Amino acid sequence: MAKYLLLKHYRGAPASVNDVPMDQWTPEELTAHVQYMRDFAARLESTGEFVEHQPLSPEGTFVRSDGEGRPPVTDGPFAETKDLIAGWTVIDVDSYERALELAAELSAAPGAGGKPIHEWLELRPFLTPPPTITE
Amino acid sequence: MDEALLRTLTPTVIGVLVRRGADFAAAEDAVQDGLVEALRVWPDAPPRDPRGWLVTVAWRKFLDAARADTSRRHREVRVEEEPPPGTGEMVDDTLQLYFLCAHPSLTPASAVALTLRAVGGLTTRQIAQAYLVPEATMAQRISRAKRTVSGVRFTQPGDVATVLRVLYLVFNEGYSGEVDLAAEAIRLTRQLAVRTHHEEVAGLLALMLLHHARRPARTGPDGTLVPLAEQDRGLWNTRLIAEGVDVLQAALARDRLGEFQAQAAIAALHADARTAAETDWVQIVEWYDELVRLTDSPVVRLNRAVAVGEADGARAGLAALAALDPALPRHTAVAAYLHERDGDPVTAARLYADAARSAPNLPERDHLTRQAARLNAQLRS
């Protein structure tokens, strides 16, 4: 068995053949789409091929270690995905600030000459079920 | 073996040991040893007083461990100085444990984990599952939390507000795996309400009961979000609503209003309406005014704008909204809703789509996308 990551794109992928933004669909079409995804996951579970799926929020932040002090943060650059995704680490932290801190730490991993790489990492929050109290 | 009984006994017994001078982590270990002993002995010889039995055995386990420890002399001296084991008051012991687990030196996530472990008696695996993290991660979180509070001694009562915040966090997690955290939070808040008569404990309990009562109606069979106005009120749990209202009224009668009581009052007004149209929005706005006064929270002001929109019309709601920071979470969603009510579906559709992009969770995003899709479909036809 080999594991694969099936990555769904908000942007950057070539345009779909049927390229209509979701808010232009009908509510019925949306329901059918969500159901299809759910059935797909259920089918994979029944065949023993399901590992996990996690939806990501469309908003990402690039973080880089800058040595001392706070990590700089930017909205870009949005590289091509085949360059962008080298793997992922999932963290579960108390705050966005802590996530930035850890991302910066990871960004400072040693590279050539034993010096930190200071590479850009993309930080993407998971979407979760809603809290019990919303109103 | 009565597992529910053991779960109720665990925090009490840990509490007794802590009060007698045991370190929190050591107390918990000793109680775990005691539980193992109980599992072995009880099926053949069930004790008449399970709690007393467990206290005795756990205390002996603690002493054994303490004697074996390198700091043995220290500990023995301390044990000597402690009051002799006697009829420890159950009420105070468990209460103390609540305060310990919600200690301000802990991060919110650690406080929640420790509370579920020590007060709730859940296993590390169950807690890990509820929070969707690996068991090893949760075990680390809990043992770090135990280390953090290991030196804490109680000379004065802790802050009830901190305990309530932790219980509120547990309730809001609301995942339903093997352990339903919302139900667990209610169970723990009930216990707390028996032990302390703080009016905000009652306020929080009422709030939880009233929200929990509506849970079956909050999502459709396919997991979609059903907004309050469209919920099938026949699915609401009337027994929980009645209990919530009773608890709230008793709290309000003491005339010491707090944030949770005010929120529960709003929830009660929603629960009281047989149809969405019958909702007493005027009174709800008044309660939001109280909440703004108590908390001065921008999120409360945002919710108030929705209520104003219902009570005084969409224009009034939009005016209230205009005074608020557009960067607030859900600001765009509220604006979309009010613009639709104001008869501007074009703006509303655009705002719903915008709001969907920044939605904090999946059901909300799907709901907002569906709203945009609904309006766009109407506009096309």
Short mmCIF file of N, CA and C in Angstrom, two decimals, chain B residues 18 41-42 55 229 321 338 342:
data_model
loop_
_atom_site.label_atom_id
_atom_site.label_comp_id
_atom_site.label_asym_id
_atom_site.label_seq_id
_atom_site.Cartn_x
_atom_site.Cartn_y
_atom_site.Cartn_z
N VAL B 18 -5.54 15.21 47.73
CA VAL B 18 -4.88 16.51 47.56
C VAL B 18 -5.03 17.34 48.83
N VAL B 41 -10.84 -6.59 43.29
CA VAL B 41 -11.47 -7.04 44.53
C VAL B 41 -13.01 -6.95 44.52
N TRP B 42 -13.52 -5.86 43.96
CA TRP B 42 -14.95 -5.59 44.10
C TRP B 42 -15.90 -6.65 43.55
N VAL B 55 -10.93 5.71 49.13
CA VAL B 55 -10.09 6.70 49.82
C VAL B 55 -9.01 5.98 50.62
N ALA B 229 -34.13 30.26 12.87
CA ALA B 229 -35.47 30.58 12.37
C ALA B 229 -36.09 29.41 11.62
N LEU B 321 -24.94 48.03 12.74
CA LEU B 321 -23.79 47.33 12.19
C LEU B 321 -22.72 48.31 11.71
N LEU B 338 -28.77 41.13 6.71
CA LEU B 338 -29.55 42.36 6.87
C LEU B 338 -29.86 43.01 5.51
N ASP B 342 -33.44 43.79 3.87
CA ASP B 342 -33.70 45.15 3.45
C ASP B 342 -34.11 45.21 1.97
#
